[in-house]
Amino acid sequence: MAIVVAKIGTVLSAKTLALERFLSSPSSSSSTRGLGLRVVACRSSPSPSTETGISRAQRSMVEAFDPEIPLPEAITPPSSWYTDPSFLALEFDRVFFRGWQAVGYTEQIERPHDFFTGRLGNVEFIVCRDTNGTLHAFHNVCRHHASLVASGSGQKSCFVCPYHGWTYGLDGTLLKATRITGIKNFKKDEFGLIPLAVATWGPFVLIRFDRHPVPHQNCCIKTVENDWLGSASNILSTNGIDSSLKHVCRREYTIQCNWKVFCDNYLDGGYHVPYAHGDLASGLNLDSYSTLIFEKVSIQRCEGGPTDKDGFDRLGSKALYAFVYPNFMINRYGPWMDTNLVVPVTTTKCQVIFDYFLDVSLVDDKVFMERSLEESERVQMEDIVLCEGVQRGLESPAYCSGRYAPTVEMAMHHFHCRLHECLGGGSVGRETKRQRQRVQMNFRLVLKQRGRKQKLQALSTSVATTFPPQ
């Protein structure tokens, strides 16, 4: 009997150990969350899909971050969020190609025949205003052999494909298809440019890249406002985020870092400012820094500091820094507003587009404008050094996850939680919870068996005591 008890004990111990390891995985207890999957999540490998649209490796990376852990205890997302190509593919599908995305500003399409082009992921697009003044957006792809039909920005009366001359109206209709004599089963009105939903809010142009575009007439401004900004729209529109300022210049930066590194840097609540931006810090009262969190927007606010001895004051009495999920930043300070649009290029490279807007009364003050832009440029160069250094650190085997500074990095944590939700963390988490509940039931059964085993051990001991070996 003692031999039988030993075998049962060995089997139960092995099962119990395996179950205990599962129950201590990243989503089961706050004391161990984020630890159990780190090896997998930091350096993932391809694996077959286990649910529609997401592989096991992607699911492991998403679930390696737990948004339910309180901020003081929370662990940042694993480095694989910033280094794994399959994770960026998931972000395009579930973040950038769903919902409204900022793509430009209204002065670019102010007049009939104005247009501009752009790219997000593998989507090439055109935004234009037709002869009647109606705003349109299309996939910038000729329906003949897929050439881009336009590039850059400016004015056009129509779009002529540079490859074979197929011509499209500014409303997207196919006006002329060259040299198609003898073609069969071809209906000209079915070969227009493929439309995208487009809208404006304040000075910004927005597009939806969803597979099933919303009809143009359904893009109600209130619906767009709620979908894009949620309840933050009022505080933005009443704090100078409007169309009254004049666009004065655009600057573009290619940065060797994942797009989220730039966002994280923006969202650290001014944490890095006194260490990395000495000149900027001298113009701000950093003790007044505060953060407001909304559904899809976070707003950081700070009072201005003393002006320069010569009276130059770029920042004014207060500064407002608004982050609109997932990749758009609006900075309003003094007579200035600048926007930062962060566009992923590869897993480890992004393009950041800065547009500068100025109070119309100062547009002709070239000295003030140039000095302001020089100071802004200095801050951007300092940030680029920081972001590229962080990316190199994220790719090191020495780093996986970090921690948050609870009193200042609330907006960054909110950004990560929002990403987790959009990437499927909610649905994946529910399935994982169901799996864990099933395992917990099995675990309780094992514990009952362990109790029986202990009774058998006690019985064995009693038998051995009562009938000692001869």
Coordinates of C-alpha atoms in Angstrom, one line a residue:
M1 CA 0.0 0.0 0.0
A2 CA 2.8 2.4 0.7
I3 CA 4.1 1.9 -2.8
V4 CA 0.7 2.7 -4.3
V5 CA 0.5 5.9 -2.2
A6 CA 4.0 7.0 -3.3
K7 CA 3.0 6.6 -7.0
I8 CA -0.2 8.5 -6.5
G9 CA 1.7 11.3 -4.7
T10 CA 4.2 11.5 -7.5
V11 CA 1.5 11.9 -10.2
L12 CA -0.5 14.4 -8.1
S13 CA 2.6 16.5 -7.4
A14 CA 3.5 16.7 -11.1
K15 CA -0.1 17.7 -12.0
T16 CA -0.3 20.2 -9.1
L17 CA 3.0 21.8 -10.1
A18 CA 1.8 22.3 -13.7
L19 CA -1.5 23.7 -12.6
E20 CA 0.1 26.0 -10.1
R21 CA 2.4 27.3 -12.9
F22 CA -0.6 28.0 -15.1
L23 CA -2.5 29.7 -12.3
S24 CA 0.5 32.0 -11.6
S25 CA 0.6 33.1 -15.3
P26 CA 0.4 36.8 -16.2
S27 CA -3.3 37.3 -15.8
S28 CA -4.0 35.3 -12.6
S29 CA -2.6 37.2 -9.7
S30 CA -1.3 40.8 -9.3
S31 CA 1.8 39.6 -7.5
T32 CA 3.0 37.5 -10.5
R33 CA 1.3 39.2 -13.5
G34 CA 3.7 40.0 -16.4
L35 CA 6.3 37.5 -15.3
G36 CA 5.2 34.2 -16.5
L37 CA 5.1 35.0 -20.2
R38 CA 8.1 37.3 -20.5
V39 CA 10.4 34.9 -22.3
V40 CA 7.7 34.2 -24.9
A41 CA 6.4 37.7 -25.2
C42 CA 9.8 39.4 -25.5
R43 CA 11.1 37.2 -28.2
S44 CA 8.1 35.6 -30.0
S45 CA 8.2 33.1 -32.8
P46 CA 5.5 32.4 -35.4
S47 CA 2.8 30.0 -34.5
P48 CA -0.5 28.9 -36.1
S49 CA -3.6 31.0 -35.6
T50 CA -5.9 30.0 -32.8
E51 CA -8.7 32.5 -33.4
T52 CA -9.8 34.7 -36.2
G53 CA -7.1 37.3 -37.1
I54 CA -4.7 36.7 -34.3
S55 CA -1.9 34.1 -33.9
R56 CA -0.8 32.5 -30.6
A57 CA 2.4 34.6 -30.7
Q58 CA 0.4 37.8 -31.2
R59 CA -2.0 36.8 -28.4
S60 CA 0.9 36.1 -26.1
M61 CA 2.4 39.5 -26.7
V62 CA -1.0 41.3 -26.2
E63 CA -1.7 39.4 -23.0
A64 CA 1.8 40.0 -21.6
F65 CA 0.5 43.4 -20.6
D66 CA -2.3 43.4 -18.0
P67 CA -4.4 46.6 -17.9
E68 CA -6.3 45.6 -14.8
I69 CA -3.2 45.9 -12.5
P70 CA -3.3 49.3 -10.7
L71 CA -0.9 51.8 -12.0
P72 CA 1.5 51.7 -8.9
E73 CA 1.9 48.0 -9.4
A74 CA 1.7 47.9 -13.2
I75 CA 4.4 46.6 -15.5
T76 CA 4.9 48.2 -19.0
P77 CA 4.2 46.3 -22.2
P78 CA 7.0 43.9 -23.2
S79 CA 9.7 44.9 -25.7
S80 CA 8.1 42.7 -28.3
W81 CA 5.4 45.3 -28.7
Y82 CA 8.1 47.6 -30.1
T83 CA 10.3 45.1 -32.0
D84 CA 8.1 42.3 -33.5
P85 CA 7.0 42.7 -37.1
S86 CA 3.9 40.6 -36.5
F87 CA 2.8 42.9 -33.7
L88 CA 2.9 45.9 -36.1
A89 CA 0.8 44.0 -38.6
L90 CA -1.8 43.4 -35.8
E91 CA -1.7 47.2 -35.0
F92 CA -2.4 48.2 -38.6
D93 CA -5.4 45.8 -38.7
R94 CA -6.9 46.5 -35.4
V95 CA -5.8 50.1 -34.6
F96 CA -5.0 52.2 -37.7
F97 CA -7.5 50.6 -40.1
R98 CA -10.4 51.0 -37.7
G99 CA -11.9 54.3 -36.7
W100 CA -11.0 57.9 -37.7
Q101 CA -7.4 58.8 -38.3
A102 CA -6.0 62.3 -38.7
V103 CA -4.3 62.7 -42.1
G104 CA -3.9 66.4 -42.8
Y105 CA -5.3 69.9 -42.3
T106 CA -8.2 71.7 -43.9
E107 CA -6.1 74.4 -45.6
Q108 CA -4.7 71.7 -47.8
I109 CA -8.2 71.2 -49.4
E110 CA -9.6 74.7 -48.9
R111 CA -10.5 75.4 -52.5
P112 CA -12.2 73.4 -55.3
H113 CA -9.6 71.2 -57.2
D114 CA -7.2 71.1 -54.2
F115 CA -5.8 67.7 -53.3
F116 CA -3.2 65.9 -51.3
T117 CA -1.9 62.4 -51.1
G118 CA -0.6 60.2 -48.3
R119 CA 0.1 56.7 -47.1
L120 CA -0.7 54.7 -44.0
G121 CA 0.7 51.2 -43.9
N122 CA -0.1 49.7 -47.3
V123 CA -2.9 52.1 -48.0
E124 CA -2.3 54.9 -50.5
F125 CA -4.9 57.6 -50.4
I126 CA -6.0 60.9 -52.0
V127 CA -8.1 63.6 -50.4
C128 CA -9.6 66.2 -52.7
R129 CA -12.3 68.8 -53.2
D130 CA -14.3 68.6 -56.4
T131 CA -15.6 71.4 -58.6
N132 CA -18.7 71.7 -56.4
G133 CA -16.7 72.0 -53.2
T134 CA -17.6 68.5 -52.0
L135 CA -14.8 66.8 -50.0
H136 CA -13.8 63.2 -51.1
A137 CA -11.2 60.6 -50.3
F138 CA -10.2 57.6 -52.3
H139 CA -7.7 54.8 -52.5
N140 CA -4.9 56.2 -54.7
V141 CA -4.8 53.2 -57.0
C142 CA -5.7 53.0 -60.7
R143 CA -8.3 50.3 -61.4
H144 CA -6.5 49.2 -64.5
H145 CA -3.0 48.0 -63.4
A146 CA -2.7 49.5 -59.8
S147 CA -0.5 52.5 -60.6
L148 CA -0.7 55.4 -58.2
V149 CA -2.8 58.0 -60.0
A150 CA -1.5 61.1 -58.1
S151 CA 1.4 62.2 -56.0
G152 CA 2.2 65.2 -53.7
S153 CA -0.4 67.9 -53.4
G154 CA -1.7 70.9 -55.3
Q155 CA -4.6 71.5 -57.7
K156 CA -6.0 69.2 -60.4
S157 CA -9.1 69.2 -62.6
C158 CA -8.9 65.4 -62.9
F159 CA -6.6 62.5 -62.0
V160 CA -4.8 61.0 -65.0
C161 CA -2.9 57.8 -64.4
P162 CA 0.7 58.2 -65.5
Y163 CA 0.9 54.6 -66.6
H164 CA -1.8 54.2 -69.3
G165 CA -3.8 57.4 -69.1
W166 CA -6.9 56.2 -67.4
T167 CA -8.6 59.4 -66.2
Y168 CA -10.8 60.0 -63.1
G169 CA -12.9 62.9 -62.0
L170 CA -12.5 64.5 -58.6
D171 CA -15.6 62.7 -57.5
G172 CA -13.8 59.4 -58.3
T173 CA -15.7 58.4 -61.5
L174 CA -13.8 56.9 -64.4
L175 CA -14.0 59.5 -67.2
K176 CA -11.8 57.7 -69.8
A177 CA -10.2 54.3 -70.2
T178 CA -7.7 54.3 -73.1
R179 CA -7.4 51.7 -75.8
I180 CA -9.9 49.2 -74.5
T181 CA -11.6 48.4 -77.8
G182 CA -12.8 44.8 -77.8
I183 CA -12.9 44.5 -74.0
K184 CA -15.8 42.5 -72.8
N185 CA -17.8 42.4 -69.5
F186 CA -16.6 45.9 -68.7
K187 CA -18.9 48.5 -67.1
K188 CA -17.2 51.9 -66.9
D189 CA -19.3 53.1 -64.0
E190 CA -18.0 50.1 -61.9
F191 CA -14.4 51.1 -62.3
G192 CA -14.2 54.4 -60.4
L193 CA -11.7 55.1 -57.7
I194 CA -12.5 53.2 -54.5
P195 CA -13.9 55.6 -51.9
L196 CA -12.8 56.2 -48.3
A197 CA -14.9 57.9 -45.6
V198 CA -13.6 61.5 -45.0
A199 CA -14.6 64.3 -42.6
T200 CA -13.2 67.3 -40.9
W201 CA -13.1 68.5 -37.3
G202 CA -11.8 72.0 -36.6
P203 CA -8.7 72.4 -38.8
F204 CA -8.1 68.7 -39.2
V205 CA -8.9 66.2 -42.0
L206 CA -9.8 62.7 -41.0
I207 CA -10.2 59.4 -42.9
R208 CA -11.6 56.0 -42.0
F209 CA -9.7 53.1 -43.5
D210 CA -12.2 50.5 -42.6
R211 CA -12.9 47.8 -45.2
H212 CA -16.6 48.9 -45.4
P213 CA -16.5 52.7 -45.7
V214 CA -19.3 54.9 -44.2
P215 CA -21.2 56.7 -47.0
H216 CA -20.2 60.3 -47.3
Q217 CA -23.6 61.6 -46.3
N218 CA -23.5 59.7 -43.0
C219 CA -20.3 61.5 -41.8
C220 CA -22.2 63.7 -39.4
I221 CA -19.9 66.1 -37.6
K222 CA -21.3 65.2 -34.2
T223 CA -20.8 61.5 -34.9
V224 CA -17.3 62.1 -36.1
E225 CA -16.5 64.2 -33.1
N226 CA -17.8 61.6 -30.7
D227 CA -16.1 58.7 -32.5
W228 CA -12.7 60.5 -32.7
L229 CA -12.6 62.6 -29.5
G230 CA -15.3 61.4 -27.2
S231 CA -16.1 63.7 -24.3
A232 CA -12.8 65.6 -24.7
S233 CA -14.1 67.5 -27.7
N234 CA -15.5 70.4 -25.7
I235 CA -12.3 71.0 -23.7
L236 CA -10.3 71.0 -26.9
S237 CA -12.6 73.3 -28.9
T238 CA -12.8 75.8 -26.0
N239 CA -9.0 75.9 -25.5
G240 CA -7.9 77.2 -28.9
I241 CA -8.0 74.0 -31.0
D242 CA -9.9 75.6 -33.9
S243 CA -9.5 76.9 -37.4
S244 CA -8.6 80.5 -36.5
L245 CA -4.9 80.0 -36.8
K246 CA -2.9 80.1 -40.0
H247 CA -0.7 77.2 -41.2
V248 CA 2.8 78.4 -41.6
C249 CA 5.1 75.4 -42.2
R250 CA 5.5 71.6 -42.2
R251 CA 8.5 69.7 -41.1
E252 CA 9.0 65.9 -41.4
Y253 CA 11.3 63.7 -39.4
T254 CA 12.2 60.0 -40.0
I255 CA 13.1 58.5 -36.7
Q256 CA 14.7 55.1 -36.1
C257 CA 12.2 53.9 -33.5
N258 CA 8.9 52.1 -33.2
W259 CA 6.0 54.6 -33.5
K260 CA 4.9 53.9 -29.9
V261 CA 8.3 55.0 -28.6
F262 CA 7.6 58.5 -29.8
C263 CA 4.1 58.4 -28.3
D264 CA 5.4 57.1 -25.0
N265 CA 7.9 59.9 -24.8
Y266 CA 5.1 62.4 -25.4
L267 CA 3.0 60.9 -22.7
D268 CA 5.4 60.7 -19.7
G269 CA 3.8 63.7 -18.1
G270 CA 6.8 66.0 -18.6
Y271 CA 9.0 63.5 -16.7
H272 CA 11.9 63.8 -19.1
V273 CA 11.6 67.5 -19.7
P274 CA 14.0 68.8 -17.0
Y275 CA 16.6 66.1 -17.9
A276 CA 16.5 66.3 -21.7
H277 CA 15.1 69.8 -22.5
G278 CA 16.8 72.4 -20.4
D279 CA 15.7 75.4 -22.4
L280 CA 12.1 74.2 -22.7
A281 CA 12.0 73.5 -18.9
S282 CA 13.1 77.0 -18.2
G283 CA 10.0 78.3 -20.0
L284 CA 7.5 76.1 -18.1
N285 CA 6.4 75.8 -14.5
L286 CA 6.7 72.1 -14.2
D287 CA 5.3 72.0 -10.7
S288 CA 1.9 72.9 -12.2
Y289 CA 1.9 69.9 -14.6
S290 CA -1.4 68.0 -14.6
T291 CA -3.0 65.3 -16.6
L292 CA -6.6 64.6 -17.6
I293 CA -7.7 61.3 -19.0
F294 CA -10.7 60.8 -21.3
E295 CA -11.9 57.8 -23.2
K296 CA -9.8 58.3 -26.3
V297 CA -7.8 61.4 -25.4
S298 CA -5.3 62.5 -22.7
I299 CA -4.5 66.1 -22.0
Q300 CA -1.4 67.3 -20.2
R301 CA -1.5 71.0 -19.0
C302 CA 1.2 73.2 -17.7
E303 CA 1.6 76.9 -16.8
G304 CA 4.2 79.0 -18.5
G305 CA 7.3 80.2 -16.7
P306 CA 9.2 83.5 -16.8
T307 CA 9.8 85.1 -20.1
D308 CA 13.3 85.7 -21.6
K309 CA 15.2 88.8 -20.6
D310 CA 14.6 90.2 -24.1
G311 CA 10.8 89.7 -23.8
F312 CA 10.6 86.8 -26.2
D313 CA 7.8 84.4 -25.2
R314 CA 7.0 81.5 -27.4
L315 CA 5.1 79.4 -24.8
G316 CA 2.7 82.0 -23.3
S317 CA 1.0 81.7 -19.9
K318 CA -0.2 78.1 -20.4
A319 CA 0.5 75.1 -22.6
L320 CA -1.9 72.3 -23.5
Y321 CA -0.7 69.0 -24.9
A322 CA -3.5 66.7 -26.2
F323 CA -2.9 63.1 -27.3
V324 CA -5.6 61.8 -29.6
Y325 CA -5.4 58.0 -29.8
P326 CA -3.7 56.4 -31.5
N327 CA -1.0 58.7 -33.0
F328 CA -2.0 62.3 -33.2
M329 CA -0.8 65.1 -30.9
I330 CA -2.0 68.7 -30.6
N331 CA 0.1 71.2 -28.8
R332 CA -1.4 74.6 -28.0
Y333 CA 0.8 77.3 -26.4
G334 CA 0.9 81.0 -26.6
P335 CA 0.1 82.1 -30.2
W336 CA 1.1 78.7 -31.5
M337 CA -0.4 75.4 -32.2
D338 CA 1.6 72.5 -33.7
T339 CA 0.5 69.0 -34.4
N340 CA 2.5 65.8 -34.5
L341 CA 1.3 62.9 -36.6
V342 CA 3.3 59.7 -36.0
V343 CA 3.1 57.3 -39.0
P344 CA 4.6 53.8 -38.6
V345 CA 7.0 52.9 -41.5
T346 CA 8.5 49.7 -40.2
T347 CA 8.6 48.0 -36.8
T348 CA 11.6 50.1 -35.9
K349 CA 11.1 53.2 -38.0
C350 CA 8.4 56.0 -38.0
Q351 CA 7.8 59.3 -39.7
V352 CA 6.7 62.2 -37.6
I353 CA 4.9 65.1 -39.4
F354 CA 4.9 68.4 -37.7
D355 CA 2.5 71.1 -38.8
Y356 CA 2.8 74.6 -37.3
F357 CA -0.1 77.1 -37.0
L358 CA 0.2 80.6 -35.8
D359 CA -2.1 83.5 -34.7
V360 CA -2.8 85.5 -37.9
S361 CA -1.6 88.7 -36.2
L362 CA 2.0 87.3 -36.0
V363 CA 2.3 85.6 -39.4
D364 CA 4.2 88.6 -40.8
D365 CA 6.6 88.7 -37.8
K366 CA 9.4 86.7 -39.4
V367 CA 11.9 87.2 -36.5
F368 CA 9.4 85.9 -34.0
M369 CA 8.4 83.0 -36.2
E370 CA 11.9 81.9 -37.1
R371 CA 13.2 82.1 -33.5
S372 CA 10.1 80.1 -32.3
L373 CA 10.7 77.4 -35.0
E374 CA 14.4 77.2 -34.1
E375 CA 13.5 76.5 -30.5
S376 CA 11.0 73.9 -31.4
E377 CA 13.5 72.3 -33.8
R378 CA 16.0 72.0 -30.9
V379 CA 13.4 70.2 -28.8
Q380 CA 12.6 67.8 -31.6
M381 CA 16.3 67.0 -32.2
E382 CA 16.7 66.2 -28.4
D383 CA 13.6 64.0 -28.5
I384 CA 14.9 62.1 -31.6
V385 CA 18.1 61.2 -29.7
L386 CA 16.1 60.0 -26.8
C387 CA 13.7 57.9 -28.9
E388 CA 16.3 56.3 -31.0
G389 CA 18.3 55.4 -27.8
V390 CA 15.2 53.8 -26.3
Q391 CA 14.6 51.7 -29.4
R392 CA 18.1 50.4 -29.2
G393 CA 17.6 49.5 -25.6
L394 CA 14.3 47.8 -26.4
E395 CA 16.1 45.5 -28.8
S396 CA 18.7 44.5 -26.2
P397 CA 18.3 41.1 -24.6
A398 CA 18.8 42.8 -21.2
Y399 CA 15.4 44.5 -21.3
C400 CA 11.8 43.2 -21.5
S401 CA 9.4 45.3 -19.4
G402 CA 9.7 48.3 -17.1
R403 CA 7.6 50.2 -14.6
Y404 CA 5.5 53.4 -14.5
A405 CA 6.1 56.5 -12.4
P406 CA 2.6 56.6 -10.9
T407 CA 2.4 60.3 -10.3
V408 CA 3.3 61.4 -13.8
E409 CA 2.9 58.6 -16.4
M410 CA -0.9 58.1 -16.2
A411 CA -1.4 59.1 -19.8
M412 CA 1.2 56.6 -21.0
H413 CA -0.5 53.9 -19.1
H414 CA -3.9 54.9 -20.5
F415 CA -2.4 54.7 -24.0
H416 CA -1.1 51.2 -23.4
C417 CA -4.5 50.1 -21.9
R418 CA -6.3 51.5 -24.9
L419 CA -4.0 49.6 -27.3
H420 CA -4.5 46.4 -25.3
E421 CA -8.3 46.7 -25.7
C422 CA -8.2 47.5 -29.4
L423 CA -5.7 44.7 -30.2
G424 CA -8.1 42.1 -28.9
G425 CA -7.0 42.0 -25.2
G426 CA -10.6 42.1 -24.1
S427 CA -11.8 39.1 -26.1
V428 CA -8.6 37.2 -25.6
G429 CA -8.7 37.9 -21.9
R430 CA -12.3 36.6 -21.6
E431 CA -11.3 33.3 -23.3
T432 CA -8.2 33.1 -21.1
K433 CA -10.4 33.6 -18.1
R434 CA -12.7 30.8 -19.1
Q435 CA -9.7 28.5 -19.6
R436 CA -8.4 29.5 -16.2
Q437 CA -11.8 28.8 -14.6
R438 CA -11.8 25.3 -16.1
V439 CA -8.3 24.7 -14.8
Q440 CA -9.2 26.0 -11.4
M441 CA -12.0 23.5 -11.2
N442 CA -9.5 20.8 -12.1
F443 CA -7.1 22.1 -9.6
R444 CA -9.8 21.8 -6.9
L445 CA -10.3 18.2 -7.9
V446 CA -6.6 17.6 -7.6
L447 CA -6.6 19.2 -4.1
K448 CA -9.4 16.8 -3.2
Q449 CA -7.3 13.9 -4.5
R450 CA -4.4 15.2 -2.6
G451 CA -6.6 15.1 0.5
R452 CA -7.4 11.5 -0.2
K453 CA -3.7 10.8 -0.8
Q454 CA -2.9 12.3 2.6
K455 CA -5.5 10.1 4.2
L456 CA -3.9 7.1 2.5
Q457 CA -0.5 8.2 3.7
A458 CA -1.9 8.5 7.2
L459 CA -3.5 5.1 6.9
S460 CA -0.2 3.6 5.6
T461 CA 1.6 5.1 8.5
S462 CA -0.9 3.7 11.0
V463 CA -0.7 0.3 9.4
A464 CA 3.1 0.4 9.5
T465 CA 3.0 1.4 13.2
T466 CA 0.5 -1.2 14.1
F467 CA 2.1 -4.0 12.1
P468 CA 5.8 -3.2 12.0
P469 CA 8.0 -5.2 9.6
Q470 CA 9.2 -8.4 11.1

